[in-house]
Amino acid sequence: MSRLFAIFRLGFLAWLLAAPFAHAGPALSGLARFEAKGSAITDVGDGIAVRLAISQPVPWRVRVLDHPARLVVDFREVDWGSVSRAELSHSLHIKALRAGPLRPGWSRLVLELDGPFGVKTAEMRTDQGASGRAVVHLQLRPEPEAAFAEVAARPDPPGWTLPKPAQIGMSKRRQTGDHPLMVVIDPGHGGIDPGAVYGKEHEANIVLAVARKLREALLRAGGFDVVMTRDANVFVPLETRVSVAREAGADLFLSLHADAIPVGHASGATVYTLARKATNRASALLAEHHNRDDLLSGVDLSGTDDIVAGLLMSMAQTDNMPRSDALASALVASIEKAGLRMHDPAHEEADFSVIRSPDIPSALLELGFLSSPRDRKRLEDPAWQSRMVAAIVRGIRAWAVKDAAQAALLRQ
Ligand SMILES: [Zn+2]
């Protein structure tokens, strides 16, 4: 390594780099790349040493989060490529690693720790020589639980946090069939959160491809307006997905997934609606997995999500749950009619954050399971995707017609 390292040492603040750190190097020119060579995470005594090499210096910041204990390092415009824990970390304290785009212009590395650690030193050394690369050095030391919790709870600086959930306004008027039906399609995962991963297949990419096809098919069919919660490989927090639906005035919210589940040999499509009570183990695991993806990506659901979950649940849920159930039945019927494989049972309940809207009929469709080799083949097959999309469109149409007729009856 070059001897010409300029060292930027930061006076140590527990909340490091409250203002994104402006480096002294040249202006940003395009994307910086993470470089596995020259990067490593190792145990040193009872602490952890983190070394992250990137192809050029960029603004960055680091902080810790709790529940679970995590180290979060954000960089401006860094392409993480396919970094893995096995490749980067030799530390026994790192339980999981995740990296990828967080929001436009910023990407994030999250290391899940096996206990409370404090960041004792943090610096970026930039090579003033030919390579132009920069290396971030972090030293972590075990910290008492209480001290860690306090630091982890400190808020992000203003302007940094992800968008707040939409203000919760009045309940939307129920659709009556005299306007195009506003369908909000929610492709699961994205960005730093790839969802289930099997070889080159990422759940986030598969569901985005199907979501785009579904949007196209709905618009072609006529009588529908469509908004997607994401239309790129970007991270969207669960609460934002719900906010997008509310802001769009959704008549229907459909989340698309293709997860892997660790129990049994799940295969086929499953439609989920919100659980009224405790659910079976597979559903509980899946819900935990979904909701945990956000946690691992550095977003804390606990505050805002509870507003949606608690306050709103009581408002209109009695009316909405049967409508969501009817949506699930219509989807199951049309997918079965198309001769596409369904899971048994085809309709299940689970406590997924994204389908908690109290006044928007919501369902989460697991298109299939990436953990099943046969499902995987189908999920990757464009012809299968088109058949599934056509079945979903027919299911939505059938539901909307019945739902509007019911609304007309109720009005009389
Ligand atoms: Zn998923």
JSON list of C-alpha atoms and ligand atoms in Angstrom, two decimals, residues 189 203 257-259 289-290 366, ligand 1:
[
{"chain": "A", "resi": 189, "resn": "HIS", "atom": "CA", "xyz": [-37.47, -6.01, -1.11]},
{"chain": "A", "resi": 203, "resn": "GLU", "atom": "CA", "xyz": [-36.24, -12.32, -5.04]},
{"chain": "A", "resi": 257, "resn": "HIS", "atom": "CA", "xyz": [-42.89, -11.82, -3.06]},
{"chain": "A", "resi": 258, "resn": "ALA", "atom": "CA", "xyz": [-41.11, -15.08, -3.83]},
{"chain": "A", "resi": 259, "resn": "ASP", "atom": "CA", "xyz": [-39.48, -16.01, -0.56]},
{"chain": "A", "resi": 289, "resn": "HIS", "atom": "CA", "xyz": [-38.36, -12.61, 7.93]},
{"chain": "A", "resi": 290, "resn": "HIS", "atom": "CA", "xyz": [-40.21, -9.88, 6.04]},
{"chain": "A", "resi": 366, "resn": "GLU", "atom": "CA", "xyz": [-46.03, -15.23, -2.63]},
{"chain": "B", "resi": 1, "resn": "ZN", "atom": "ZN", "xyz": [-40.11, -11.57, 0.30]}
]
